[in-house]
Amino acid sequence: MTSSTALQKRIKRHIAGREHRFFAATAPGLERVCREELNSLLSPGVHIAAVDGGVEFDGRLHDCYRSNLSLRTANRVLMRIGSFYAADFRQLENRLGDIPWELYLYAGTGTRIHATSRQSRLYHKDAVAERVEKSISFRFRQCKIPQRPCPVPTGIQRLFVRMSQNDVTLSIDSSGELLHKRGLKPQTAKAPLRETIAAAALILAGYTGSEPLIDPMCGSGSFSLEAAHMVLQVPPGWHREFAFMNWPSFQPGRWKHLRQLAEIQFRKIDAPVIFASDRDEEAVAALKETLSRQGLTEVVSAGARNFFDFLPKNLTDLPGLVVLNPPFGRRLGSRQDSDRLFTDVCRWLQTQYRGWKFALIAPRTALIDKVPFKSVVHILPLGGLKVALLTGRIP
């Protein structure tokens, strides 16, 4: 048996053939939403637990593939590859020496180490990252590991080292770029709404993809694009690649099969059910270009118009969901201007969108009391701020 064949058998036995612990990292406040997504994706009875900053779950490699492809509210998915106690650098080096890096990395793969320390004697994060890199180099150089080149020589593999009270958790990133990068937009508009936040807002508002949706301050179109893929049942990761595709354990056949299963569920519709608009003509033009490039013009109708210049009955006969992220701060000019706009938006909704569900972002929690109808409040991160997402139905 050649050393290469032996390595392949080890990878199959220890990585592909076993269950692993994964961690879906989320923005603060989205842990519960992500947990519910995983509940619908994974087999019944598997371990799924929301914790601070994300959701832990157990699964096989194909569950890792599926979660990257299908999760709408996760930032990235990590696979745990080691946990141990280390109170000093000697202990850290010894335990790192036990990690079989060849099962997770190709020889010569570029790495980027992200270290965090909390109440640990190993508080020098750069020094910890240096030890990890040296451990990887030593393993491949000294232990006569078969030197299989990485399929993507310029690719970077991220590793995460978390130290908490001298307990060390080592993880490998399966996602690559953050998952909010869906591979749809060629460029980012001003003050964009992250796709993961937009998806969470839609989910929390009870959007199913079967009712009309009006996105009257669409900006770069995050709400409309996320909703369009929900309508068509296209997974959010359909248009991009992931870091796990450059792992030695990657199973191209299994990945192809998962994509085929997802494609079977795709839907087609005959007329637009999402209506996006903005008074910024350049933003609307950019969104139209994206819709055309992605083949979404049959789902989303986009036009340049002011929110206060049209009525929902001009677009659809059925009530549905209206989603709004009104401009605030530097996007509008001053806090007074944004507060005044927010109040005007609420009044317009109350008079013209009766019976509609809503998802409305308030830039300040003090504005919650300005909403003249009952709402459920969710605190979410947006552009480095904590904002209130208000959901409910306008009576």
mmCIF file of C-alpha atoms in Angstrom:
data_model
loop_
_atom_site.group_PDB
_atom_site.id
_atom_site.type_symbol
_atom_site.label_atom_id
_atom_site.label_comp_id
_atom_site.label_asym_id
_atom_site.label_seq_id
_atom_site.Cartn_x
_atom_site.Cartn_y
_atom_site.Cartn_z
ATOM 1 C CA MET A 1 0.000 0.000 0.000
ATOM 2 C CA THR A 2 1.431 3.387 -1.007
ATOM 3 C CA SER A 3 1.602 6.231 1.508
ATOM 4 C CA SER A 4 -0.885 8.177 -0.639
ATOM 5 C CA THR A 5 -3.403 5.325 -0.539
ATOM 6 C CA ALA A 6 -2.937 4.976 3.218
ATOM 7 C CA LEU A 7 -3.624 8.672 3.661
ATOM 8 C CA GLN A 8 -6.777 8.437 1.583
ATOM 9 C CA LYS A 9 -8.002 5.600 3.788
ATOM 10 C CA ARG A 10 -7.281 7.619 6.928
ATOM 11 C CA ILE A 11 -9.193 10.597 5.527
ATOM 12 C CA LYS A 12 -12.138 8.374 4.636
ATOM 13 C CA ARG A 13 -12.142 6.686 8.047
ATOM 14 C CA HIS A 14 -11.553 9.696 10.304
ATOM 15 C CA ILE A 15 -13.125 12.587 8.366
ATOM 16 C CA ALA A 16 -15.605 11.363 5.763
ATOM 17 C CA GLY A 17 -16.769 8.358 7.778
ATOM 18 C CA ARG A 18 -17.401 10.047 11.122
ATOM 19 C CA GLU A 19 -19.755 12.516 12.707
ATOM 20 C CA HIS A 20 -18.270 15.869 13.686
ATOM 21 C CA ARG A 21 -19.219 18.859 15.792
ATOM 22 C CA PHE A 22 -19.928 21.996 13.751
ATOM 23 C CA PHE A 23 -20.588 25.599 14.681
ATOM 24 C CA ALA A 24 -22.709 27.945 12.571
ATOM 25 C CA ALA A 25 -21.597 31.445 13.543
ATOM 26 C CA THR A 26 -24.284 34.139 13.395
ATOM 27 C CA ALA A 27 -24.704 37.820 14.095
ATOM 28 C CA PRO A 28 -25.832 38.488 17.695
ATOM 29 C CA GLY A 29 -29.568 37.963 17.986
ATOM 30 C CA LEU A 30 -29.872 35.510 15.077
ATOM 31 C CA GLU A 31 -28.977 32.343 16.988
ATOM 32 C CA ARG A 32 -32.599 31.227 17.433
ATOM 33 C CA VAL A 33 -33.493 31.856 13.792
ATOM 34 C CA CYS A 34 -30.438 29.895 12.608
ATOM 35 C CA ARG A 35 -31.275 27.045 14.991
ATOM 36 C CA GLU A 36 -34.737 26.760 13.427
ATOM 37 C CA GLU A 37 -33.158 26.680 9.971
ATOM 38 C CA LEU A 38 -30.905 23.815 11.048
ATOM 39 C CA ASN A 39 -33.861 21.987 12.576
ATOM 40 C CA SER A 40 -35.461 21.907 9.143
ATOM 41 C CA LEU A 41 -32.223 20.872 7.386
ATOM 42 C CA LEU A 42 -30.800 18.116 9.601
ATOM 43 C CA SER A 43 -32.058 14.683 10.559
ATOM 44 C CA PRO A 44 -34.408 14.494 13.560
ATOM 45 C CA GLY A 45 -32.739 13.816 16.888
ATOM 46 C CA VAL A 46 -29.279 15.213 16.102
ATOM 47 C CA HIS A 47 -27.634 17.597 18.549
ATOM 48 C CA ILE A 48 -28.530 21.226 17.753
ATOM 49 C CA ALA A 49 -28.036 23.932 20.396
ATOM 50 C CA ALA A 50 -28.123 27.713 20.165
ATOM 51 C CA VAL A 51 -25.273 29.329 22.100
ATOM 52 C CA ASP A 52 -23.870 32.841 22.229
ATOM 53 C CA GLY A 53 -22.752 33.785 18.753
ATOM 54 C CA GLY A 54 -24.188 30.853 16.857
ATOM 55 C CA VAL A 55 -25.490 27.294 16.816
ATOM 56 C CA GLU A 56 -23.651 24.060 17.586
ATOM 57 C CA PHE A 57 -24.713 20.938 15.712
ATOM 58 C CA ASP A 58 -23.484 17.422 15.004
ATOM 59 C CA GLY A 59 -23.361 15.881 11.569
ATOM 60 C CA ARG A 60 -21.395 14.271 8.775
ATOM 61 C CA LEU A 61 -19.525 16.053 6.000
ATOM 62 C CA HIS A 62 -22.614 16.205 3.795
ATOM 63 C CA ASP A 63 -24.416 18.079 6.602
ATOM 64 C CA CYS A 64 -21.600 20.618 6.488
ATOM 65 C CA TYR A 65 -22.081 20.944 2.724
ATOM 66 C CA ARG A 66 -25.843 21.276 3.102
ATOM 67 C CA SER A 67 -25.631 23.919 5.835
ATOM 68 C CA ASN A 68 -23.295 26.098 3.770
ATOM 69 C CA LEU A 69 -25.549 25.763 0.748
ATOM 70 C CA SER A 70 -28.857 26.362 2.507
ATOM 71 C CA LEU A 71 -28.462 28.470 5.666
ATOM 72 C CA ARG A 72 -29.738 32.001 5.109
ATOM 73 C CA THR A 73 -28.810 33.536 8.476
ATOM 74 C CA ALA A 74 -25.361 32.076 9.274
ATOM 75 C CA ASN A 75 -22.102 33.990 8.746
ATOM 76 C CA ARG A 76 -19.893 30.924 8.390
ATOM 77 C CA VAL A 77 -19.770 27.232 9.359
ATOM 78 C CA LEU A 78 -16.795 25.901 11.336
ATOM 79 C CA MET A 79 -15.813 22.274 11.904
ATOM 80 C CA ARG A 80 -14.255 21.507 15.278
ATOM 81 C CA ILE A 81 -10.988 19.621 14.853
ATOM 82 C CA GLY A 82 -9.564 19.696 18.363
ATOM 83 C CA SER A 83 -10.168 20.768 21.942
ATOM 84 C CA PHE A 84 -7.699 20.537 24.814
ATOM 85 C CA TYR A 85 -6.310 22.252 27.900
ATOM 86 C CA ALA A 86 -3.215 24.434 27.602
ATOM 87 C CA ALA A 87 -2.042 26.871 30.250
ATOM 88 C CA ASP A 88 1.301 27.708 28.660
ATOM 89 C CA PHE A 89 3.010 27.610 25.275
ATOM 90 C CA ARG A 90 4.766 24.318 25.943
ATOM 91 C CA GLN A 91 1.441 22.599 26.543
ATOM 92 C CA LEU A 92 -0.021 24.313 23.486
ATOM 93 C CA GLU A 93 2.840 23.155 21.252
ATOM 94 C CA ASN A 94 2.605 19.582 22.532
ATOM 95 C CA ARG A 95 -1.144 19.379 21.909
ATOM 96 C CA LEU A 96 -0.878 21.015 18.505
ATOM 97 C CA GLY A 97 1.684 18.361 17.621
ATOM 98 C CA ASP A 98 -1.065 15.756 17.980
ATOM 99 C CA ILE A 99 -3.281 17.345 15.322
ATOM 100 C CA PRO A 100 -3.201 15.318 12.047
ATOM 101 C CA TRP A 101 -3.134 18.363 9.784
ATOM 102 C CA GLU A 102 -2.796 16.223 6.664
ATOM 103 C CA LEU A 103 -6.417 15.110 7.144
ATOM 104 C CA TYR A 104 -7.638 18.701 6.901
ATOM 105 C CA LEU A 105 -5.134 20.517 4.665
ATOM 106 C CA TYR A 106 -3.208 19.922 1.480
ATOM 107 C CA ALA A 107 0.518 20.479 1.632
ATOM 108 C CA GLY A 108 1.374 24.085 0.862
ATOM 109 C CA THR A 109 -2.091 25.453 1.556
ATOM 110 C CA GLY A 110 -1.941 29.063 2.674
ATOM 111 C CA THR A 111 -3.437 29.540 6.129
ATOM 112 C CA ARG A 112 -4.860 32.465 8.037
ATOM 113 C CA ILE A 113 -5.076 31.950 11.793
ATOM 114 C CA HIS A 114 -7.739 33.811 13.799
ATOM 115 C CA ALA A 115 -7.046 33.598 17.539
ATOM 116 C CA THR A 116 -9.219 34.908 20.378
ATOM 117 C CA SER A 117 -8.418 34.782 24.084
ATOM 118 C CA ARG A 118 -10.688 35.234 27.079
ATOM 119 C CA GLN A 119 -9.502 34.772 30.643
ATOM 120 C CA SER A 120 -6.670 32.572 29.407
ATOM 121 C CA ARG A 121 -2.974 32.601 30.286
ATOM 122 C CA LEU A 122 -2.383 32.334 26.539
ATOM 123 C CA TYR A 123 -3.361 35.926 25.912
ATOM 124 C CA HIS A 124 -0.778 36.725 23.218
ATOM 125 C CA LYS A 125 -2.896 35.936 20.152
ATOM 126 C CA ASP A 126 -0.160 36.530 17.563
ATOM 127 C CA ALA A 127 2.135 34.126 19.391
ATOM 128 C CA VAL A 128 -0.617 31.497 19.450
ATOM 129 C CA ALA A 129 -1.200 31.913 15.709
ATOM 130 C CA GLU A 130 2.541 31.548 15.114
ATOM 131 C CA ARG A 131 2.584 28.230 17.040
ATOM 132 C CA VAL A 132 -0.276 26.894 14.948
ATOM 133 C CA GLU A 133 1.475 27.776 11.699
ATOM 134 C CA LYS A 134 4.714 26.181 12.892
ATOM 135 C CA SER A 135 2.847 23.050 13.914
ATOM 136 C CA ILE A 136 1.378 22.694 10.430
ATOM 137 C CA SER A 137 4.731 23.247 8.706
ATOM 138 C CA PHE A 138 6.530 20.807 10.999
ATOM 139 C CA ARG A 139 3.897 18.118 10.477
ATOM 140 C CA PHE A 140 4.201 18.207 6.693
ATOM 141 C CA ARG A 141 7.994 18.663 6.681
ATOM 142 C CA GLN A 142 9.127 16.163 9.284
ATOM 143 C CA CYS A 143 6.511 13.404 9.326
ATOM 144 C CA LYS A 144 6.911 12.319 5.695
ATOM 145 C CA ILE A 145 3.318 13.162 4.809
ATOM 146 C CA PRO A 146 2.537 12.697 1.083
ATOM 147 C CA GLN A 147 2.894 16.108 -0.537
ATOM 148 C CA ARG A 148 -0.374 16.419 -2.437
ATOM 149 C CA PRO A 149 -0.760 19.921 -3.894
ATOM 150 C CA CYS A 150 -3.809 22.015 -3.104
ATOM 151 C CA PRO A 151 -6.296 22.116 -6.047
ATOM 152 C CA VAL A 152 -6.422 25.918 -5.692
ATOM 153 C CA PRO A 153 -2.821 27.013 -5.044
ATOM 154 C CA THR A 154 -3.861 30.607 -4.318
ATOM 155 C CA GLY A 155 -6.592 29.568 -1.881
ATOM 156 C CA ILE A 156 -6.440 30.504 1.797
ATOM 157 C CA GLN A 157 -7.734 28.230 4.540
ATOM 158 C CA ARG A 158 -8.883 29.938 7.720
ATOM 159 C CA LEU A 159 -8.325 28.309 11.095
ATOM 160 C CA PHE A 160 -9.898 29.585 14.312
ATOM 161 C CA VAL A 161 -8.308 29.178 17.751
ATOM 162 C CA ARG A 162 -10.482 30.096 20.725
ATOM 163 C CA MET A 163 -8.914 30.173 24.183
ATOM 164 C CA SER A 164 -11.234 30.463 27.167
ATOM 165 C CA GLN A 165 -9.950 29.875 30.700
ATOM 166 C CA ASN A 166 -7.051 27.826 29.261
ATOM 167 C CA ASP A 167 -9.416 25.586 27.301
ATOM 168 C CA VAL A 168 -8.447 25.657 23.617
ATOM 169 C CA THR A 169 -10.874 24.964 20.780
ATOM 170 C CA LEU A 170 -9.458 24.576 17.286
ATOM 171 C CA SER A 171 -11.735 24.868 14.247
ATOM 172 C CA ILE A 172 -11.413 24.909 10.481
ATOM 173 C CA ASP A 173 -13.572 27.183 8.361
ATOM 174 C CA SER A 174 -15.714 25.350 5.809
ATOM 175 C CA SER A 175 -17.245 28.470 4.235
ATOM 176 C CA GLY A 176 -14.468 30.691 2.956
ATOM 177 C CA GLU A 177 -15.943 34.116 2.320
ATOM 178 C CA LEU A 178 -18.697 35.089 4.730
ATOM 179 C CA LEU A 179 -21.978 33.479 3.780
ATOM 180 C CA HIS A 180 -23.790 36.775 3.299
ATOM 181 C CA LYS A 181 -21.774 37.043 0.072
ATOM 182 C CA ARG A 182 -24.237 35.157 -2.101
ATOM 183 C CA GLY A 183 -22.401 35.746 -5.359
ATOM 184 C CA LEU A 184 -25.219 37.860 -6.805
ATOM 185 C CA LYS A 185 -24.118 41.499 -6.676
ATOM 186 C CA PRO A 186 -21.125 42.703 -8.700
ATOM 187 C CA GLN A 187 -20.703 45.715 -6.459
ATOM 188 C CA THR A 188 -21.999 46.976 -3.144
ATOM 189 C CA ALA A 189 -24.379 49.916 -2.900
ATOM 190 C CA LYS A 190 -24.108 52.592 -0.234
ATOM 191 C CA ALA A 191 -24.945 51.457 3.318
ATOM 192 C CA PRO A 192 -26.121 47.994 2.236
ATOM 193 C CA LEU A 193 -28.285 45.704 4.316
ATOM 194 C CA ARG A 194 -26.437 42.409 4.771
ATOM 195 C CA GLU A 195 -28.201 39.517 3.126
ATOM 196 C CA THR A 196 -28.164 37.471 6.343
ATOM 197 C CA ILE A 197 -29.971 40.286 8.193
ATOM 198 C CA ALA A 198 -32.432 40.723 5.328
ATOM 199 C CA ALA A 199 -33.163 36.990 5.338
ATOM 200 C CA ALA A 200 -33.643 36.984 9.109
ATOM 201 C CA ALA A 201 -36.063 39.917 8.844
ATOM 202 C CA LEU A 202 -38.106 38.063 6.228
ATOM 203 C CA ILE A 203 -38.182 34.893 8.318
ATOM 204 C CA LEU A 204 -39.113 36.743 11.511
ATOM 205 C CA ALA A 205 -41.882 38.560 9.648
ATOM 206 C CA GLY A 206 -43.348 35.208 8.620
ATOM 207 C CA TYR A 207 -42.581 35.473 4.915
ATOM 208 C CA THR A 208 -43.240 32.206 3.093
ATOM 209 C CA GLY A 209 -42.594 33.201 -0.524
ATOM 210 C CA SER A 210 -46.242 32.622 -1.424
ATOM 211 C CA GLU A 211 -47.553 36.164 -0.853
ATOM 212 C CA PRO A 212 -46.751 39.504 -2.549
ATOM 213 C CA LEU A 213 -43.838 41.509 -1.186
ATOM 214 C CA ILE A 214 -43.260 45.252 -1.554
ATOM 215 C CA ASP A 215 -39.724 46.574 -0.981
ATOM 216 C CA PRO A 216 -40.284 50.332 -1.434
ATOM 217 C CA MET A 217 -36.876 51.583 -0.216
ATOM 218 C CA CYS A 218 -34.898 48.786 -1.810
ATOM 219 C CA GLY A 219 -31.422 50.348 -2.075
ATOM 220 C CA SER A 220 -29.141 47.583 -3.368
ATOM 221 C CA GLY A 221 -32.037 45.113 -3.202
ATOM 222 C CA SER A 222 -31.040 42.801 -0.351
ATOM 223 C CA PHE A 223 -34.662 42.226 0.726
ATOM 224 C CA SER A 224 -35.878 41.640 -2.823
ATOM 225 C CA LEU A 225 -33.051 39.309 -3.827
ATOM 226 C CA GLU A 226 -33.396 37.205 -0.677
ATOM 227 C CA ALA A 227 -37.159 37.032 -1.126
ATOM 228 C CA ALA A 228 -36.794 36.074 -4.798
ATOM 229 C CA HIS A 229 -34.706 33.050 -3.891
ATOM 230 C CA MET A 230 -37.232 32.068 -1.236
ATOM 231 C CA VAL A 231 -40.006 32.271 -3.852
ATOM 232 C CA LEU A 232 -38.029 30.138 -6.306
ATOM 233 C CA GLN A 233 -36.720 27.863 -3.512
ATOM 234 C CA VAL A 234 -33.141 28.447 -4.648
ATOM 235 C CA PRO A 235 -30.597 27.949 -1.811
ATOM 236 C CA PRO A 236 -28.708 31.122 -0.830
ATOM 237 C CA GLY A 237 -25.333 29.496 -1.555
ATOM 238 C CA TRP A 238 -26.271 28.286 -5.030
ATOM 239 C CA HIS A 239 -24.134 30.837 -6.892
ATOM 240 C CA ARG A 240 -20.854 30.593 -4.949
ATOM 241 C CA GLU A 241 -18.064 28.256 -3.857
ATOM 242 C CA PHE A 242 -16.911 27.231 -0.393
ATOM 243 C CA ALA A 243 -13.682 26.475 1.445
ATOM 244 C CA PHE A 244 -14.614 22.815 2.028
ATOM 245 C CA MET A 245 -14.258 22.258 -1.715
ATOM 246 C CA ASN A 246 -10.482 22.538 -1.183
ATOM 247 C CA TRP A 247 -10.320 20.040 1.689
ATOM 248 C CA PRO A 248 -8.581 16.677 1.130
ATOM 249 C CA SER A 249 -11.824 15.056 2.333
ATOM 250 C CA PHE A 250 -14.053 16.843 -0.195
ATOM 251 C CA GLN A 251 -16.515 14.481 -1.896
ATOM 252 C CA PRO A 252 -17.418 15.964 -5.307
ATOM 253 C CA GLY A 253 -20.001 13.251 -5.988
ATOM 254 C CA ARG A 254 -21.851 13.918 -2.740
ATOM 255 C CA TRP A 255 -21.764 17.675 -3.382
ATOM 256 C CA LYS A 256 -23.148 17.197 -6.893
ATOM 257 C CA HIS A 257 -25.916 14.989 -5.507
ATOM 258 C CA LEU A 258 -26.914 17.602 -2.900
ATOM 259 C CA ARG A 259 -27.133 20.272 -5.592
ATOM 260 C CA GLN A 260 -29.242 17.984 -7.766
ATOM 261 C CA LEU A 261 -31.646 17.377 -4.874
ATOM 262 C CA ALA A 262 -31.907 21.137 -4.320
ATOM 263 C CA GLU A 263 -32.490 21.821 -8.015
ATOM 264 C CA ILE A 264 -35.445 19.438 -8.086
ATOM 265 C CA GLN A 265 -37.208 21.800 -5.654
ATOM 266 C CA PHE A 266 -36.778 24.909 -7.831
ATOM 267 C CA ARG A 267 -40.021 26.689 -8.705
ATOM 268 C CA LYS A 268 -41.069 28.769 -11.695
ATOM 269 C CA ILE A 269 -43.596 31.585 -11.636
ATOM 270 C CA ASP A 270 -45.460 33.421 -14.381
ATOM 271 C CA ALA A 271 -45.604 36.995 -13.048
ATOM 272 C CA PRO A 272 -43.672 39.145 -10.543
ATOM 273 C CA VAL A 273 -44.686 38.780 -6.908
ATOM 274 C CA ILE A 274 -41.956 41.090 -5.530
ATOM 275 C CA PHE A 275 -42.098 44.819 -6.187
ATOM 276 C CA ALA A 276 -38.901 46.752 -5.500
ATOM 277 C CA SER A 277 -38.515 50.502 -5.798
ATOM 278 C CA ASP A 278 -36.398 53.407 -4.624
ATOM 279 C CA ARG A 279 -36.201 57.101 -5.366
ATOM 280 C CA ASP A 280 -32.481 56.613 -6.149
ATOM 281 C CA GLU A 281 -32.479 55.907 -9.883
ATOM 282 C CA GLU A 282 -28.871 54.657 -9.880
ATOM 283 C CA ALA A 283 -29.646 52.087 -7.170
ATOM 284 C CA VAL A 284 -32.676 50.875 -9.122
ATOM 285 C CA ALA A 285 -30.644 50.640 -12.335
ATOM 286 C CA ALA A 286 -27.993 48.550 -10.548
ATOM 287 C CA LEU A 287 -30.674 46.269 -9.092
ATOM 288 C CA LYS A 288 -32.275 45.818 -12.519
ATOM 289 C CA GLU A 289 -28.905 44.793 -13.937
ATOM 290 C CA THR A 290 -28.473 42.221 -11.168
ATOM 291 C CA LEU A 291 -31.996 40.882 -11.708
ATOM 292 C CA SER A 292 -31.386 40.536 -15.428
ATOM 293 C CA ARG A 293 -28.010 38.834 -14.950
ATOM 294 C CA GLN A 294 -29.441 36.344 -12.452
ATOM 295 C CA GLY A 295 -32.628 35.627 -14.408
ATOM 296 C CA LEU A 296 -34.909 37.093 -11.736
ATOM 297 C CA THR A 297 -36.860 39.648 -13.783
ATOM 298 C CA GLU A 298 -39.869 37.316 -13.876
ATOM 299 C CA VAL A 299 -39.950 37.313 -10.077
ATOM 300 C CA VAL A 300 -39.021 40.894 -9.179
ATOM 301 C CA SER A 301 -40.358 44.059 -10.771
ATOM 302 C CA ALA A 302 -38.127 47.082 -10.047
ATOM 303 C CA GLY A 303 -38.821 50.735 -10.696
ATOM 304 C CA ALA A 304 -37.703 54.207 -9.627
ATOM 305 C CA ARG A 305 -40.415 55.791 -7.473
ATOM 306 C CA ASN A 306 -40.925 57.430 -4.103
ATOM 307 C CA PHE A 307 -42.537 55.396 -1.334
ATOM 308 C CA PHE A 308 -45.164 58.082 -0.760
ATOM 309 C CA ASP A 309 -46.112 58.381 -4.447
ATOM 310 C CA PHE A 310 -47.840 55.028 -4.923
ATOM 311 C CA LEU A 311 -50.306 52.713 -3.190
ATOM 312 C CA PRO A 312 -49.969 48.944 -2.741
ATOM 313 C CA LYS A 313 -53.194 48.415 -4.702
ATOM 314 C CA ASN A 314 -51.392 49.883 -7.717
ATOM 315 C CA LEU A 315 -49.116 46.812 -7.675
ATOM 316 C CA THR A 316 -51.180 43.918 -6.337
ATOM 317 C CA ASP A 317 -54.736 43.076 -5.350
ATOM 318 C CA LEU A 318 -53.640 40.848 -2.476
ATOM 319 C CA PRO A 319 -52.164 41.895 0.887
ATOM 320 C CA GLY A 320 -48.713 40.575 1.614
ATOM 321 C CA LEU A 321 -45.518 41.760 3.311
ATOM 322 C CA VAL A 322 -44.009 45.247 3.137
ATOM 323 C CA VAL A 323 -40.321 45.509 4.142
ATOM 324 C CA LEU A 324 -38.595 48.780 4.928
ATOM 325 C CA ASN A 325 -35.131 49.882 5.946
ATOM 326 C CA PRO A 326 -35.594 53.681 5.873
ATOM 327 C CA PRO A 327 -32.427 55.751 5.368
ATOM 328 C CA PHE A 328 -30.950 57.190 8.542
ATOM 329 C CA GLY A 329 -27.855 59.000 9.806
ATOM 330 C CA ARG A 330 -25.439 60.014 7.070
ATOM 331 C CA ARG A 331 -27.666 58.383 4.463
ATOM 332 C CA LEU A 332 -30.263 61.107 5.119
ATOM 333 C CA GLY A 333 -28.445 64.040 6.693
ATOM 334 C CA SER A 334 -29.341 64.199 10.375
ATOM 335 C CA ARG A 335 -31.035 62.298 13.173
ATOM 336 C CA GLN A 336 -33.953 64.736 13.095
ATOM 337 C CA ASP A 337 -34.497 64.093 9.395
ATOM 338 C CA SER A 338 -34.368 60.312 9.798
ATOM 339 C CA ASP A 339 -36.705 60.410 12.825
ATOM 340 C CA ARG A 340 -39.176 62.549 10.884
ATOM 341 C CA LEU A 341 -39.020 60.182 7.910
ATOM 342 C CA PHE A 342 -39.558 57.176 10.169
ATOM 343 C CA THR A 343 -42.683 58.780 11.668
ATOM 344 C CA ASP A 344 -44.030 59.625 8.197
ATOM 345 C CA VAL A 345 -43.388 56.049 7.032
ATOM 346 C CA CYS A 346 -45.362 54.644 9.973
ATOM 347 C CA ARG A 347 -48.309 56.953 9.263
ATOM 348 C CA TRP A 348 -48.311 55.997 5.585
ATOM 349 C CA LEU A 349 -48.235 52.322 6.462
ATOM 350 C CA GLN A 350 -51.105 52.748 8.907
ATOM 351 C CA THR A 351 -53.343 54.437 6.351
ATOM 352 C CA GLN A 352 -52.384 52.703 3.095
ATOM 353 C CA TYR A 353 -51.174 49.190 4.065
ATOM 354 C CA ARG A 354 -53.991 48.005 6.294
ATOM 355 C CA GLY A 355 -54.021 44.213 6.546
ATOM 356 C CA TRP A 356 -50.407 43.891 5.396
ATOM 357 C CA LYS A 357 -47.644 42.207 7.359
ATOM 358 C CA PHE A 358 -44.602 44.391 7.884
ATOM 359 C CA ALA A 359 -40.888 44.228 8.653
ATOM 360 C CA LEU A 360 -39.658 47.696 9.593
ATOM 361 C CA ILE A 361 -36.160 48.637 10.763
ATOM 362 C CA ALA A 362 -35.942 51.440 13.326
ATOM 363 C CA PRO A 363 -32.453 52.975 13.593
ATOM 364 C CA ARG A 364 -32.969 53.772 17.293
ATOM 365 C CA THR A 365 -34.906 51.899 19.949
ATOM 366 C CA ALA A 366 -36.385 55.237 21.076
ATOM 367 C CA LEU A 367 -38.420 55.227 17.845
ATOM 368 C CA ILE A 368 -40.265 52.043 18.786
ATOM 369 C CA ASP A 369 -42.856 54.101 20.662
ATOM 370 C CA LYS A 370 -43.510 56.119 17.500
ATOM 371 C CA VAL A 371 -45.027 53.098 15.741
ATOM 372 C CA PRO A 372 -48.839 53.505 15.913
ATOM 373 C CA PHE A 373 -49.611 49.789 15.608
ATOM 374 C CA LYS A 374 -48.660 46.728 17.630
ATOM 375 C CA SER A 375 -45.325 45.123 16.748
ATOM 376 C CA VAL A 376 -42.840 42.501 17.918
ATOM 377 C CA VAL A 377 -39.358 43.926 18.569
ATOM 378 C CA HIS A 378 -36.150 42.124 17.591
ATOM 379 C CA ILE A 379 -32.754 43.744 18.295
ATOM 380 C CA LEU A 380 -30.310 43.113 15.437
ATOM 381 C CA PRO A 381 -26.882 44.425 14.326
ATOM 382 C CA LEU A 382 -26.758 46.706 11.303
ATOM 383 C CA GLY A 383 -23.721 48.636 10.093
ATOM 384 C CA GLY A 384 -22.012 48.491 13.489
ATOM 385 C CA LEU A 385 -25.180 49.646 15.275
ATOM 386 C CA LYS A 386 -27.910 47.911 17.232
ATOM 387 C CA VAL A 387 -31.229 48.522 15.520
ATOM 388 C CA ALA A 388 -34.785 47.389 16.182
ATOM 389 C CA LEU A 389 -36.536 45.186 13.657
ATOM 390 C CA LEU A 390 -40.291 45.545 14.106
ATOM 391 C CA THR A 391 -42.600 42.870 12.730
ATOM 392 C CA GLY A 392 -46.323 42.255 12.840
ATOM 393 C CA ARG A 393 -49.523 42.999 10.913
ATOM 394 C CA ILE A 394 -51.068 46.417 10.362
ATOM 395 C CA PRO A 395 -54.669 46.328 11.623
#
